Tab-separated table of C-alpha atoms in Angstrom:
chain	number	residue	atom	x	y	z
A	5	MET	CA	0.000	0.000	0.000
A	6	LEU	CA	1.104	3.506	-0.804
A	7	SER	CA	1.254	5.469	2.457
A	8	LYS	CA	0.682	9.186	2.801
A	9	ASN	CA	4.263	9.568	3.955
A	10	THR	CA	5.641	7.890	0.837
A	11	VAL	CA	3.494	10.111	-1.373
A	12	LYS	CA	4.736	13.148	0.510
A	13	PHE	CA	8.348	12.000	0.304
A	14	ILE	CA	8.264	11.440	-3.478
A	15	LYS	CA	6.615	14.799	-3.972
A	16	THR	CA	9.430	16.544	-2.090
A	17	LEU	CA	11.793	15.106	-4.710
A	18	HIS	CA	10.154	17.362	-7.305
A	19	GLN	CA	12.247	20.119	-5.709
A	20	LYS	CA	15.994	20.440	-6.141
A	21	LYS	CA	16.480	21.403	-2.497
A	22	TYR	CA	15.066	18.103	-1.248
A	23	ARG	CA	16.750	16.037	-3.953
A	24	ASN	CA	20.073	17.406	-2.749
A	25	GLN	CA	19.203	16.931	0.887
A	26	GLU	CA	18.119	13.314	0.367
A	27	GLN	CA	20.620	12.597	-2.427
A	28	LYS	CA	17.772	10.892	-4.258
A	29	PHE	CA	15.755	11.547	-7.419
A	30	PHE	CA	12.937	9.840	-9.282
A	31	VAL	CA	12.532	8.247	-12.682
A	32	GLU	CA	9.159	7.912	-14.438
A	33	GLY	CA	7.784	5.766	-17.233
A	34	GLY	CA	8.325	2.121	-18.122
A	35	LYS	CA	11.208	2.551	-20.551
A	36	SER	CA	13.309	4.791	-18.303
A	37	VAL	CA	12.572	2.682	-15.212
A	38	LEU	CA	13.719	-0.478	-17.028
A	39	GLU	CA	16.890	1.320	-18.103
A	40	VAL	CA	17.637	2.438	-14.548
A	41	LEU	CA	17.007	-1.106	-13.251
A	42	ASN	CA	19.541	-2.404	-15.768
A	43	SER	CA	22.134	0.240	-14.863
A	44	ASP	CA	24.562	0.713	-11.986
A	45	PHE	CA	22.219	3.192	-10.299
A	46	GLU	CA	20.811	1.985	-7.007
A	47	VAL	CA	17.014	1.906	-6.906
A	48	GLU	CA	15.559	2.397	-3.439
A	49	LEU	CA	11.846	2.235	-4.009
A	50	LEU	CA	9.763	1.172	-6.959
A	51	LEU	CA	6.094	1.877	-7.627
A	52	VAL	CA	4.588	-0.241	-10.380
A	53	THR	CA	1.173	-0.935	-11.802
A	54	ASP	CA	-0.191	-4.449	-11.882
A	55	SER	CA	0.391	-4.793	-15.602
A	56	PHE	CA	3.996	-3.526	-15.443
A	57	TYR	CA	4.629	-5.978	-12.626
A	58	GLU	CA	3.179	-8.861	-14.632
A	59	SER	CA	5.323	-8.098	-17.677
A	60	ASN	CA	8.546	-7.726	-15.696
A	61	GLN	CA	8.126	-10.173	-12.811
A	62	LYS	CA	11.320	-12.086	-13.390
A	63	LEU	CA	13.486	-8.973	-13.489
A	64	LEU	CA	11.748	-7.390	-10.504
A	65	LYS	CA	12.154	-10.501	-8.358
A	66	SER	CA	15.940	-10.284	-8.739
A	67	PHE	CA	16.024	-7.078	-6.681
A	68	ASP	CA	15.440	-6.487	-2.997
A	69	PHE	CA	14.309	-2.850	-2.875
A	70	GLU	CA	10.880	-1.891	-1.598
A	71	LEU	CA	8.265	-2.576	-4.271
A	72	LEU	CA	4.705	-1.251	-4.168
A	73	ILE	CA	1.860	-2.143	-6.512
A	74	VAL	CA	-0.125	1.021	-7.191
A	75	THR	CA	-2.749	2.309	-9.609
A	76	GLN	CA	-2.081	4.420	-12.691
A	77	LYS	CA	-3.838	7.289	-10.927
A	78	GLN	CA	-1.484	7.052	-7.955
A	79	LEU	CA	1.568	7.026	-10.225
A	80	GLU	CA	0.338	10.129	-11.964
A	81	SER	CA	-0.385	11.886	-8.682
A	82	VAL	CA	3.130	11.416	-7.259
A	83	GLY	CA	5.086	12.016	-10.490
A	84	GLN	CA	5.173	14.696	-13.163
A	85	PHE	CA	4.004	12.723	-16.191
A	86	GLN	CA	0.494	13.488	-17.392
A	87	SER	CA	0.114	9.835	-18.197
A	88	ASN	CA	2.054	6.961	-16.606
A	89	ASP	CA	0.603	3.457	-16.658
A	90	SER	CA	3.799	1.629	-15.750
A	91	ALA	CA	6.323	2.647	-13.073
A	92	LEU	CA	8.163	5.232	-11.004
A	93	ALA	CA	11.471	4.585	-9.238
A	94	VAL	CA	13.179	6.470	-6.418
A	95	VAL	CA	16.912	6.245	-7.073
A	96	LYS	CA	20.092	7.226	-5.247
A	97	MET	CA	22.183	9.982	-6.815
A	98	LYS	CA	25.788	9.342	-7.740
A	99	ALA	CA	28.488	11.545	-6.250
A	100	ASN	CA	29.804	14.390	-8.380
A	101	GLN	CA	33.075	12.926	-9.532
A	102	TYR	CA	35.940	14.333	-11.548
A	103	PHE	CA	37.158	12.071	-14.361
A	104	GLU	CA	40.233	11.956	-16.563
A	105	ARG	CA	39.876	12.185	-20.327
A	106	SER	CA	41.513	9.482	-22.422
A	107	GLU	CA	43.391	10.610	-25.501
A	108	GLU	CA	40.974	9.478	-28.192
A	109	GLU	CA	37.879	10.627	-26.377
A	110	LEU	CA	35.426	13.386	-27.264
A	111	VAL	CA	33.955	15.072	-24.174
A	112	ILE	CA	30.982	17.449	-24.278
A	113	ALA	CA	31.313	20.480	-21.975
A	114	LEU	CA	28.317	22.709	-21.228
A	115	ASP	CA	28.850	26.305	-20.195
A	116	ASP	CA	25.660	27.296	-18.354
A	117	VAL	CA	23.077	25.388	-20.399
A	118	ARG	CA	20.066	26.227	-18.246
A	119	ASP	CA	17.097	24.484	-19.820
A	120	PRO	CA	16.496	20.966	-18.439
A	121	GLY	CA	14.957	19.818	-21.731
A	122	ASN	CA	18.102	20.882	-23.578
A	123	LEU	CA	20.356	19.128	-21.079
A	124	GLY	CA	18.345	15.903	-21.297
A	125	THR	CA	18.371	16.010	-25.102
A	126	ILE	CA	22.146	16.580	-25.118
A	127	ILE	CA	22.619	13.555	-22.833
A	128	ARG	CA	20.602	11.473	-25.322
A	129	ILE	CA	22.770	12.786	-28.187
A	130	ALA	CA	25.960	11.950	-26.244
A	131	ASP	CA	24.687	8.412	-25.730
A	132	TRP	CA	23.846	8.054	-29.438
A	133	TYR	CA	27.427	8.960	-30.363
A	134	GLY	CA	28.999	6.809	-27.668
A	135	ILE	CA	30.249	9.849	-25.721
A	136	LYS	CA	30.763	8.690	-22.143
A	137	HIS	CA	31.775	11.863	-20.320
A	138	LEU	CA	30.185	15.265	-19.914
A	139	LEU	CA	31.516	18.325	-18.110
A	140	PHE	CA	29.073	20.863	-16.702
A	141	SER	CA	29.684	24.368	-15.400
A	142	ARG	CA	28.122	24.818	-11.970
A	143	GLN	CA	25.312	26.942	-13.446
A	144	THR	CA	24.255	24.239	-15.904
A	145	ALA	CA	20.834	22.654	-15.245
A	146	GLU	CA	20.755	19.898	-12.645
A	147	PHE	CA	21.322	16.377	-14.015
A	148	TYR	CA	18.648	14.907	-11.690
A	149	ASN	CA	15.884	17.370	-12.595
A	150	PRO	CA	12.858	15.245	-13.642
A	151	LYS	CA	12.706	17.076	-16.999
A	152	VAL	CA	16.347	16.187	-17.700
A	153	ILE	CA	15.702	12.552	-16.827
A	154	GLN	CA	12.628	12.509	-19.048
A	155	ALA	CA	14.264	14.149	-22.078
A	156	SER	CA	17.301	11.852	-21.856
A	157	MET	CA	15.027	8.844	-22.514
A	158	GLY	CA	17.087	6.519	-20.348
A	159	SER	CA	20.443	7.723	-21.677
A	160	PHE	CA	21.207	9.350	-18.301
A	161	THR	CA	22.116	5.841	-17.083
A	162	ARG	CA	24.972	5.537	-19.586
A	163	VAL	CA	26.958	8.768	-19.197
A	164	ASN	CA	29.260	10.106	-16.516
A	165	PHE	CA	29.427	13.771	-15.618
A	166	TYR	CA	31.307	16.263	-13.497
A	167	TYR	CA	30.061	19.660	-12.332
A	168	GLY	CA	33.012	21.954	-11.778
A	169	ASP	CA	35.151	24.816	-13.028
A	170	LEU	CA	35.352	24.335	-16.810
A	171	LYS	CA	38.286	26.730	-17.155
A	172	GLU	CA	40.348	24.726	-14.704
A	173	VAL	CA	39.596	21.393	-16.386
A	174	ILE	CA	40.231	22.730	-19.874
A	175	GLU	CA	43.584	24.114	-18.788
A	176	LYS	CA	44.519	20.833	-17.182
A	177	TRP	CA	43.640	18.681	-20.165
A	178	ARG	CA	45.446	20.707	-22.875
A	179	CYS	CA	43.453	19.193	-25.753
A	180	PRO	CA	41.646	20.679	-28.774
A	181	VAL	CA	38.561	22.680	-27.746
A	182	TYR	CA	35.799	23.114	-30.339
A	183	GLY	CA	33.216	25.838	-29.861
A	184	ALA	CA	30.318	27.284	-31.861
A	185	PHE	CA	30.740	30.898	-32.974
A	186	LEU	CA	28.872	32.826	-35.636
A	187	ASN	CA	32.107	33.815	-37.386
A	188	GLY	CA	34.081	30.573	-37.097
A	189	ILE	CA	35.272	28.104	-39.702
A	190	ASN	CA	32.534	26.343	-41.691
A	191	ILE	CA	32.303	22.941	-40.026
A	192	HIS	CA	31.987	21.287	-43.450
A	193	LYS	CA	35.504	22.550	-44.289
A	194	LEU	CA	37.078	21.140	-41.143
A	195	GLU	CA	39.832	18.582	-41.786
A	196	ASN	CA	42.148	16.586	-39.539
A	197	PHE	CA	39.709	16.328	-36.672
A	198	LYS	CA	41.261	15.306	-33.372
A	199	PRO	CA	39.038	14.420	-30.425
A	200	GLY	CA	38.974	16.848	-27.521
A	201	ILE	CA	36.281	18.975	-25.928
A	202	LEU	CA	33.111	20.156	-27.630
A	203	LEU	CA	32.185	23.288	-25.673
A	204	MET	CA	28.566	24.471	-25.956
A	205	GLY	CA	27.367	27.752	-24.489
A	206	ASN	CA	24.355	29.186	-22.741
A	207	GLU	CA	21.012	29.407	-24.621
A	208	SER	CA	20.993	33.219	-24.720
A	209	ASN	CA	24.620	34.260	-24.395
A	210	GLY	CA	26.604	31.468	-26.010
A	211	ILE	CA	30.079	30.644	-24.703
A	212	SER	CA	31.154	32.980	-21.887
A	213	VAL	CA	33.944	35.488	-22.520
A	214	GLU	CA	36.038	33.770	-19.878
A	215	LEU	CA	35.972	30.454	-21.767
A	216	ALA	CA	35.984	31.771	-25.340
A	217	SER	CA	39.745	32.298	-25.171
A	218	SER	CA	40.224	28.593	-24.414
A	219	VAL	CA	38.552	27.552	-27.669
A	220	THR	CA	41.172	26.349	-30.141
A	221	SER	CA	38.760	25.784	-33.091
A	222	LYS	CA	35.942	28.265	-33.585
A	223	LEU	CA	33.370	26.556	-35.777
A	224	THR	CA	30.213	27.682	-37.550
A	225	ILE	CA	27.266	25.649	-38.767
A	226	PRO	CA	26.516	26.951	-42.253
A	227	GLY	CA	22.942	27.985	-43.013
A	228	SER	CA	21.246	30.205	-45.536
A	229	GLY	CA	18.032	31.310	-43.898
A	230	ASN	CA	17.103	34.044	-41.472
A	231	ALA	CA	17.031	32.324	-38.094
A	232	GLU	CA	19.546	34.056	-35.815
A	233	SER	CA	20.716	30.858	-34.193
A	234	LEU	CA	20.016	27.193	-33.607
A	235	ASN	CA	18.908	25.637	-30.335
A	236	VAL	CA	21.928	24.475	-28.309
A	237	ALA	CA	20.933	20.779	-28.402
A	238	ILE	CA	20.440	20.994	-32.170
A	239	ALA	CA	23.874	22.573	-32.616
A	240	THR	CA	25.460	19.934	-30.348
A	241	ALA	CA	23.996	17.178	-32.515
A	242	ILE	CA	25.225	18.734	-35.754
A	243	PHE	CA	28.748	19.033	-34.325
A	244	CYS	CA	28.721	15.441	-33.111
A	245	ASP	CA	27.503	14.201	-36.494
A	246	ASN	CA	30.270	16.083	-38.305
A	247	PHE	CA	32.924	14.841	-35.845
A	248	ARG	CA	31.663	11.303	-36.389
A	249	ARG	CA	31.898	11.765	-40.190
A	250	LEU	CA	35.489	12.989	-39.830
A	251	SER	CA	36.453	10.178	-37.406
A	252	VAL	CA	34.877	7.149	-39.104
A	253	PRO	CA	35.679	7.219	-42.804
B	4	MET	CA	-6.630	49.960	-20.020
B	5	LEU	CA	-6.845	46.199	-20.114
B	6	SER	CA	-10.507	45.218	-19.785
B	7	LYS	CA	-11.761	42.003	-18.231
B	8	ASN	CA	-13.198	41.035	-21.594
B	9	THR	CA	-9.848	41.382	-23.331
B	10	VAL	CA	-8.163	39.287	-20.646
B	11	LYS	CA	-10.846	36.657	-21.049
B	12	PHE	CA	-10.585	36.736	-24.820
B	13	ILE	CA	-6.794	36.246	-24.855
B	14	LYS	CA	-7.090	33.424	-22.363
B	15	THR	CA	-9.545	31.590	-24.620
B	16	LEU	CA	-6.772	31.589	-27.254
B	17	HIS	CA	-4.766	29.217	-25.049
B	18	GLN	CA	-7.151	26.548	-26.348
B	19	LYS	CA	-7.052	25.148	-29.850
B	20	LYS	CA	-10.840	25.112	-30.103
B	21	TYR	CA	-11.086	28.880	-29.639
B	22	ARG	CA	-8.040	29.622	-31.785
B	23	ASN	CA	-9.778	27.807	-34.630
B	24	GLN	CA	-13.099	29.458	-33.962
B	25	GLU	CA	-11.576	32.950	-33.873
B	26	GLN	CA	-8.862	32.201	-36.455
B	27	LYS	CA	-6.478	34.043	-34.143
B	28	PHE	CA	-3.473	33.123	-31.992
B	29	PHE	CA	-1.052	34.935	-29.703
B	30	VAL	CA	2.666	35.602	-29.711
B	31	GLU	CA	4.655	36.328	-26.527
B	32	GLY	CA	8.002	37.928	-25.753
B	33	GLY	CA	9.782	40.925	-27.228
B	34	LYS	CA	11.818	39.115	-29.865
B	35	SER	CA	8.939	37.096	-31.308
B	36	VAL	CA	6.567	40.071	-31.213
B	37	LEU	CA	9.070	42.219	-33.135
B	38	GLU	CA	9.427	39.419	-35.685
B	39	VAL	CA	5.681	39.154	-36.166
B	40	LEU	CA	5.388	42.947	-36.521
B	41	ASN	CA	8.002	42.814	-39.275
B	42	SER	CA	6.273	39.938	-41.070
B	43	ASP	CA	3.232	39.622	-43.334
B	44	PHE	CA	1.098	38.384	-40.422
B	45	GLU	CA	-1.677	40.772	-39.434
B	46	VAL	CA	-1.515	41.859	-35.797
B	47	GLU	CA	-4.878	42.711	-34.323
B	48	LEU	CA	-4.074	43.703	-30.771
B	49	LEU	CA	-0.812	44.428	-29.011
B	50	LEU	CA	-0.143	44.557	-25.275
B	51	VAL	CA	3.163	46.174	-24.362
B	52	THR	CA	4.928	47.321	-21.235
B	53	ASP	CA	6.020	50.907	-20.875
B	54	SER	CA	9.654	50.075	-21.470
B	55	PHE	CA	8.937	47.985	-24.611
B	56	TYR	CA	6.822	50.873	-25.919
B	57	GLU	CA	9.613	53.390	-25.268
B	58	SER	CA	12.217	51.289	-27.072
B	59	ASN	CA	10.001	50.633	-30.106
B	60	GLN	CA	7.895	53.789	-30.392
B	61	LYS	CA	8.771	54.559	-33.972
B	62	LEU	CA	7.917	51.094	-35.244
B	63	LEU	CA	4.731	50.885	-33.177
B	64	LYS	CA	3.450	54.239	-34.420
B	65	SER	CA	3.553	52.953	-37.999
B	66	PHE	CA	0.701	50.509	-37.258
B	67	ASP	CA	-2.958	51.114	-36.592
B	68	PHE	CA	-3.952	48.076	-34.522
B	69	GLU	CA	-5.235	48.430	-30.983
B	70	LEU	CA	-2.312	49.013	-28.609
B	71	LEU	CA	-2.553	48.745	-24.830
B	72	ILE	CA	0.102	49.692	-22.301
B	73	VAL	CA	0.048	47.101	-19.530
B	74	THR	CA	2.191	45.937	-16.625
B	75	GLN	CA	4.544	42.978	-16.670
B	76	LYS	CA	2.217	41.247	-14.220
B	77	GLN	CA	-0.737	41.673	-16.579
B	78	LEU	CA	1.284	40.277	-19.505
B	79	GLU	CA	2.204	37.245	-17.469
B	80	SER	CA	-1.372	36.697	-16.345
B	81	VAL	CA	-2.819	36.603	-19.881
B	82	GLY	CA	0.006	34.655	-21.548
B	83	GLN	CA	1.885	31.427	-20.887
B	84	PHE	CA	5.394	32.758	-20.234
B	85	GLN	CA	6.549	32.636	-16.638
B	86	SER	CA	8.320	35.915	-17.242
B	87	ASN	CA	7.410	38.480	-19.911
B	88	ASP	CA	8.477	42.105	-19.466
B	89	SER	CA	7.897	43.201	-23.046
B	90	ALA	CA	4.900	42.322	-25.222
B	91	LEU	CA	2.113	39.993	-26.331
B	92	ALA	CA	0.382	40.198	-29.711
B	93	VAL	CA	-2.927	38.774	-30.892
B	94	VAL	CA	-2.477	37.823	-34.527
B	95	LYS	CA	-4.696	36.572	-37.362
B	96	MET	CA	-4.036	33.042	-38.599
B	97	LYS	CA	-3.205	32.448	-42.226
B	98	ALA	CA	-5.385	30.110	-44.246
B	99	ASN	CA	-4.162	26.539	-44.728
B	100	GLN	CA	-2.875	26.731	-48.261
B	101	TYR	CA	-1.480	24.142	-50.628
B	102	PHE	CA	1.751	25.159	-52.370
B	103	GLU	CA	3.710	23.895	-55.346
B	104	ARG	CA	7.297	22.751	-54.891
B	105	SER	CA	9.924	24.263	-57.171
B	106	GLU	CA	12.479	21.898	-58.667
B	107	GLU	CA	15.522	22.851	-56.599
B	108	GLU	CA	13.666	23.083	-53.329
B	109	LEU	CA	13.950	20.914	-50.217
B	110	VAL	CA	10.620	20.577	-48.379
B	111	ILE	CA	10.282	19.127	-44.879
B	112	ALA	CA	7.250	16.844	-44.407
B	113	LEU	CA	6.136	15.766	-40.927
B	114	ASP	CA	4.164	12.561	-40.487
B	115	ASP	CA	2.333	12.981	-37.156
B	116	VAL	CA	4.968	14.877	-35.174
B	117	ARG	CA	2.863	15.473	-32.071
B	118	ASP	CA	5.018	17.444	-29.647
B	119	PRO	CA	4.644	21.229	-30.042
B	120	GLY	CA	8.221	21.820	-28.831
B	121	ASN	CA	9.528	19.504	-31.552
B	122	LEU	CA	7.418	21.218	-34.218
B	123	GLY	CA	8.616	24.684	-33.142
B	124	THR	CA	12.247	23.545	-33.096
B	125	ILE	CA	11.876	22.015	-36.581
B	126	ILE	CA	10.435	25.318	-37.871
B	127	ARG	CA	13.510	27.106	-36.465
B	128	ILE	CA	15.781	24.551	-38.172
B	129	ALA	CA	13.932	25.002	-41.485
B	130	ASP	CA	14.433	28.759	-41.217
B	131	TRP	CA	18.166	28.325	-40.463
B	132	TYR	CA	18.591	26.289	-43.661
B	133	GLY	CA	16.446	28.591	-45.797
B	134	ILE	CA	13.710	25.971	-46.198
B	135	LYS	CA	10.543	27.866	-47.035
B	136	HIS	CA	7.878	25.172	-47.194
B	137	LEU	CA	6.700	22.531	-44.746
B	138	LEU	CA	4.087	19.818	-45.220
B	139	PHE	CA	2.212	18.503	-42.194
B	140	SER	CA	0.017	15.434	-41.851
B	141	ARG	CA	-3.302	16.348	-40.260
B	142	GLN	CA	-2.268	14.724	-36.959
B	143	THR	CA	0.866	16.839	-36.660
B	144	ALA	CA	0.873	19.390	-33.799
B	145	GLU	CA	-0.921	22.664	-34.485
B	146	PHE	CA	1.275	25.409	-35.969
B	147	TYR	CA	-0.399	28.089	-33.823
B	148	ASN	CA	-0.009	26.295	-30.489
B	149	PRO	CA	1.741	28.772	-28.118
B	150	LYS	CA	4.515	26.231	-27.445
B	151	VAL	CA	5.195	25.897	-31.182
B	152	ILE	CA	5.338	29.677	-31.558
B	153	GLN	CA	7.693	29.930	-28.573
B	154	ALA	CA	10.071	27.165	-29.675
B	155	SER	CA	10.257	28.545	-33.220
B	156	MET	CA	11.831	31.758	-31.817
B	157	GLY	CA	10.220	33.968	-34.467
B	158	SER	CA	10.987	31.593	-37.347
B	159	PHE	CA	7.266	30.803	-37.689
B	160	THR	CA	6.952	34.126	-39.526
B	161	ARG	CA	9.254	32.992	-42.343
B	162	VAL	CA	7.925	29.597	-43.382
B	163	ASN	CA	4.840	28.461	-45.274
B	164	PHE	CA	3.018	25.280	-44.454
B	165	TYR	CA	0.203	23.046	-45.617
B	166	TYR	CA	-1.742	20.528	-43.532
B	167	GLY	CA	-3.054	17.780	-45.748
B	168	ASP	CA	-2.738	14.231	-47.021
B	169	LEU	CA	1.009	13.603	-47.316
B	170	LYS	CA	0.532	10.524	-49.493
B	171	GLU	CA	-1.429	12.510	-52.033
B	172	VAL	CA	1.107	15.344	-52.188
B	173	ILE	CA	4.095	12.996	-52.404
B	174	GLU	CA	2.466	11.121	-55.274
B	175	LYS	CA	1.715	14.364	-57.073
B	176	TRP	CA	5.230	15.776	-56.776
B	177	ARG	CA	7.168	12.694	-57.938
B	178	CYS	CA	10.472	13.841	-56.401
B	179	PRO	CA	13.108	12.127	-54.221
B	180	VAL	CA	11.777	11.353	-50.729
B	181	TYR	CA	14.348	10.978	-47.920
B	182	GLY	CA	13.328	9.265	-44.712
B	183	ALA	CA	15.050	8.139	-41.515
B	184	PHE	CA	15.158	4.388	-40.932
B	185	LEU	CA	17.341	2.373	-38.590
B	186	ASN	CA	18.556	0.141	-41.424
B	187	GLY	CA	19.005	2.701	-44.201
B	188	ILE	CA	22.092	3.986	-45.999
B	189	ASN	CA	24.626	5.795	-43.805
B	190	ILE	CA	23.942	9.461	-44.521
B	191	HIS	CA	27.682	10.157	-44.630
B	192	LYS	CA	27.948	7.851	-47.644
B	193	LEU	CA	25.183	9.588	-49.584
B	194	GLU	CA	26.294	11.072	-52.905
B	195	ASN	CA	24.514	12.911	-55.698
B	196	PHE	CA	21.977	14.559	-53.456
B	197	LYS	CA	18.967	15.954	-55.263
B	198	PRO	CA	16.492	18.156	-53.383
B	199	GLY	CA	13.073	16.703	-52.694
B	200	ILE	CA	11.136	15.881	-49.561
B	201	LEU	CA	12.675	15.153	-46.159
B	202	LEU	CA	10.028	13.025	-44.458
B	203	MET	CA	10.209	12.790	-40.648
B	204	GLY	CA	8.009	10.479	-38.622
B	205	ASN	CA	6.156	10.393	-35.339
B	206	GLU	CA	8.114	10.554	-32.055
B	207	SER	CA	7.210	7.006	-31.001
B	208	ASN	CA	6.396	5.184	-34.223
B	209	GLY	CA	8.551	6.820	-36.886
B	210	ILE	CA	7.291	7.016	-40.459
B	211	SER	CA	3.915	5.324	-40.900
B	212	VAL	CA	3.684	2.092	-42.901
B	213	GLU	CA	1.460	3.861	-45.395
B	214	LEU	CA	4.142	6.434	-46.219
B	215	ALA	CA	7.244	4.242	-45.841
B	216	SER	CA	6.703	2.815	-49.323
B	217	SER	CA	6.930	6.334	-50.780
B	218	VAL	CA	10.433	6.875	-49.422
B	219	THR	CA	12.973	6.619	-52.247
B	220	SER	CA	16.102	6.981	-50.044
B	221	LYS	CA	16.118	5.289	-46.659
B	222	LEU	CA	18.831	6.961	-44.605
B	223	THR	CA	20.442	6.265	-41.245
B	224	ILE	CA	22.333	8.602	-38.948
B	225	PRO	CA	25.398	6.663	-37.837
B	226	GLY	CA	26.088	6.435	-34.106
B	227	SER	CA	28.042	4.140	-31.861
B	228	GLY	CA	26.375	4.394	-28.475
B	229	ASN	CA	23.391	2.752	-26.879
B	230	ALA	CA	20.589	5.267	-27.308
B	231	GLU	CA	17.786	3.622	-29.270
B	232	SER	CA	16.977	6.707	-31.285
B	233	LEU	CA	17.407	10.448	-31.591
B	234	ASN	CA	14.751	13.071	-30.968
B	235	VAL	CA	12.894	13.901	-34.224
B	236	ALA	CA	14.017	17.549	-34.259
B	237	ILE	CA	17.627	16.483	-33.683
B	238	ALA	CA	17.419	13.998	-36.560
B	239	THR	CA	15.831	16.631	-38.811
B	240	ALA	CA	18.728	18.995	-38.131
B	241	ILE	CA	21.373	16.352	-38.866
B	242	PHE	CA	19.681	15.534	-42.187
B	243	CYS	CA	19.446	19.206	-43.146
B	244	ASP	CA	23.119	19.759	-42.276
B	245	ASN	CA	24.190	16.804	-44.417
B	246	PHE	CA	21.991	17.918	-47.318
B	247	ARG	CA	23.513	21.381	-47.049
B	248	ARG	CA	27.031	19.888	-47.119
B	249	LEU	CA	26.143	17.897	-50.260
B	250	SER	CA	24.495	20.900	-51.979
B	251	VAL	CA	27.010	23.663	-51.234
B	252	PRO	CA	30.503	22.366	-51.970
């Protein structure tokens, strides 16, 4: 049975303050919940509907977290999805951990990307391209925001990240740094691509002045229309696709 | 002064039913409002804050629609933006109009893209690449949905669209049709690109069975990670970027 206290507890996790305090977050929807169950994240509590339980009995029986059978209505009342007929998991956060970059690795760095939907979409893009590590400035949206988790479509389980001082990390790594600028080199003319950091800037202001000087390759996505800019997740994807084209002949 | 009736009227335009009945929609935020004022859309009513009025007096005086000076709080109460310190316009819809495709033109066709954010982002992408015409299946999100208008960042003023039977139009045009499939040709290996239709499918189901047989080039975006798919707007952008690379040497 779903107690009032459990309902109240999950609802507090809608707020960043309580997520940080508890070091827990929640994951909604059947697909994402299955991905988190199959990942190295530690699930603490799982709410499932009858039908989700039936379809996944074998998997669910291999775990020993608290499992509650609830109704679709209850799932929808504790979570943020308009419609959820499957599951919601309460999961332990991972510690914010610095990582080293290996030589042939492309890392995505985000300089104050504020929109959770954009962050989640970028995580999904990273996962598509096999990018394992992301660097976030401290003002970047929170990885465990429910909208980030939702937009990442389960990909949040397959990337590692570090929130910290981008300038410091970039200086330490001494690798190529690619950044989007309106007056850079046409990305279609780029040759001799070497993996390094793909630095993407804030939705309104782009890459900060402080970091712009660290960019070793200023790149531009060629267009011929009248839009002033592209959405940051869109631009990230176009860069990754071009880097992939240049890396895998 | 902002009357209760005007407030009520604008609020009805949050709903599709009333937008269709009135054949009007609304545009929020300074940037988008300036874009709509500089477009061939007909503005019927404009709410502006003092400061937006001061900064744009000359432009605003060249129009003869109803103009009301309001507070930021009033703007936020009638619109959908959490924060809006500039303007909101009530604008007349354009008629749904079939268009002919010229021979060297790339047209984006959407087969039941349901999410308004995705539709708005795709409109912004089209505008970046100078794509003037979009085709929408009847189940595609509504062009005048406030979330579409917001995500398009003003680009909605620079594209034309037609909601209709995609199958019929595709058969009439007899041009190359490019579509995303998981087992298609690697888009990086594509040669001899000829403009035609870029057909993008529904968020969950992809291109419908009915339309799949009309696709003349099945294309795949190469990746090496574990994400099952890319967001439809992301995939649209990657296709457009590759087509641009193949068209502009």
